[in-house]
Amino acid sequence: MFHVYHSNQLDVLKILAAAVIKHDPLDDPFASEMVLVQSPGMGAVAADGAGANLWYCC
């Protein structure tokens, strides 16, 4: 599924991404989720908080 969310608040985007991943998980538990971000720096910030929002650590 393809989702697009626009926001300049990374905390909001991290919460939205976690909600989408929890609500609509992939069929294959070993498949990787793919998240496209604007820049490598934004990806690093998003990855740092992903575990906290999904209740596991990467």
PDB file of C-alpha atoms in Angstrom:
ATOM      1  CA  MET A   1       0.000   0.000   0.000  1.00  0.00           C
ATOM      2  CA  PHE A   2       1.269   3.485  -0.814  1.00  0.00           C
ATOM      3  CA  HIS A   3       0.650   6.282   1.699  1.00  0.00           C
ATOM      4  CA  VAL A   4       1.710   9.940   1.429  1.00  0.00           C
ATOM      5  CA  TYR A   5       1.726  12.253   4.441  1.00  0.00           C
ATOM      6  CA  HIS A   6       2.942  15.854   4.364  1.00  0.00           C
ATOM      7  CA  SER A   7       4.166  17.514   7.539  1.00  0.00           C
ATOM      8  CA  ASN A   8       7.120  19.497   8.784  1.00  0.00           C
ATOM      9  CA  GLN A   9       6.802  17.930  12.246  1.00  0.00           C
ATOM     10  CA  LEU A  10       8.825  14.715  12.404  1.00  0.00           C
ATOM     11  CA  ASP A  11       7.134  13.574  15.610  1.00  0.00           C
ATOM     12  CA  VAL A  12       3.755  13.616  13.861  1.00  0.00           C
ATOM     13  CA  LEU A  13       5.146  11.726  10.864  1.00  0.00           C
ATOM     14  CA  LYS A  14       6.733   9.066  13.096  1.00  0.00           C
ATOM     15  CA  ILE A  15       3.451   8.512  14.938  1.00  0.00           C
ATOM     16  CA  LEU A  16       1.529   8.278  11.649  1.00  0.00           C
ATOM     17  CA  ALA A  17       4.032   5.820  10.174  1.00  0.00           C
ATOM     18  CA  ALA A  18       3.861   3.619  13.274  1.00  0.00           C
ATOM     19  CA  ALA A  19       0.057   3.640  13.152  1.00  0.00           C
ATOM     20  CA  VAL A  20       0.019   2.624   9.478  1.00  0.00           C
ATOM     21  CA  ILE A  21       2.534  -0.189  10.062  1.00  0.00           C
ATOM     22  CA  LYS A  22       0.553  -1.508  13.049  1.00  0.00           C
ATOM     23  CA  HIS A  23      -2.829  -1.234  11.318  1.00  0.00           C
ATOM     24  CA  ASP A  24      -1.806  -2.721   7.944  1.00  0.00           C
ATOM     25  CA  PRO A  25       1.142  -5.117   8.453  1.00  0.00           C
ATOM     26  CA  LEU A  26       2.826  -6.869   5.545  1.00  0.00           C
ATOM     27  CA  ASP A  27       1.646 -10.395   4.687  1.00  0.00           C
ATOM     28  CA  ASP A  28       5.191 -11.764   4.941  1.00  0.00           C
ATOM     29  CA  PRO A  29       6.594 -11.236   8.465  1.00  0.00           C
ATOM     30  CA  PHE A  30      10.153 -11.359   7.067  1.00  0.00           C
ATOM     31  CA  ALA A  31       9.558  -8.706   4.389  1.00  0.00           C
ATOM     32  CA  SER A  32      11.003  -5.233   4.905  1.00  0.00           C
ATOM     33  CA  GLU A  33       8.941  -2.079   5.141  1.00  0.00           C
ATOM     34  CA  MET A  34      10.090   0.682   2.774  1.00  0.00           C
ATOM     35  CA  VAL A  35       9.866   4.327   3.822  1.00  0.00           C
ATOM     36  CA  LEU A  36      10.854   7.121   1.448  1.00  0.00           C
ATOM     37  CA  VAL A  37      12.077  10.360   3.040  1.00  0.00           C
ATOM     38  CA  GLN A  38      13.295  13.672   1.649  1.00  0.00           C
ATOM     39  CA  SER A  39      16.914  13.406   2.799  1.00  0.00           C
ATOM     40  CA  PRO A  40      19.320  11.000   4.534  1.00  0.00           C
ATOM     41  CA  GLY A  41      19.258  13.210   7.633  1.00  0.00           C
ATOM     42  CA  MET A  42      15.483  12.969   7.886  1.00  0.00           C
ATOM     43  CA  GLY A  43      15.764   9.198   7.457  1.00  0.00           C
ATOM     44  CA  ALA A  44      18.222   8.992  10.339  1.00  0.00           C
ATOM     45  CA  VAL A  45      15.941  11.021  12.612  1.00  0.00           C
ATOM     46  CA  ALA A  46      12.930   8.904  11.627  1.00  0.00           C
ATOM     47  CA  ALA A  47      14.826   5.646  12.199  1.00  0.00           C
ATOM     48  CA  ASP A  48      15.973   6.788  15.653  1.00  0.00           C
ATOM     49  CA  GLY A  49      12.391   7.115  16.858  1.00  0.00           C
ATOM     50  CA  ALA A  50      10.827   4.230  14.930  1.00  0.00           C
ATOM     51  CA  GLY A  51      11.507   1.637  17.619  1.00  0.00           C
ATOM     52  CA  ALA A  52       9.942   3.742  20.350  1.00  0.00           C
ATOM     53  CA  ASN A  53       6.718   4.169  18.378  1.00  0.00           C
ATOM     54  CA  LEU A  54       6.537   0.480  17.416  1.00  0.00           C
ATOM     55  CA  TRP A  55       7.557  -0.883  20.841  1.00  0.00           C
ATOM     56  CA  TYR A  56      10.703  -2.632  19.649  1.00  0.00           C
ATOM     57  CA  CYS A  57      14.274  -1.651  19.015  1.00  0.00           C
ATOM     58  CA  CYS A  58      15.991  -2.065  15.658  1.00  0.00           C
TER      59      CYS A  58
END
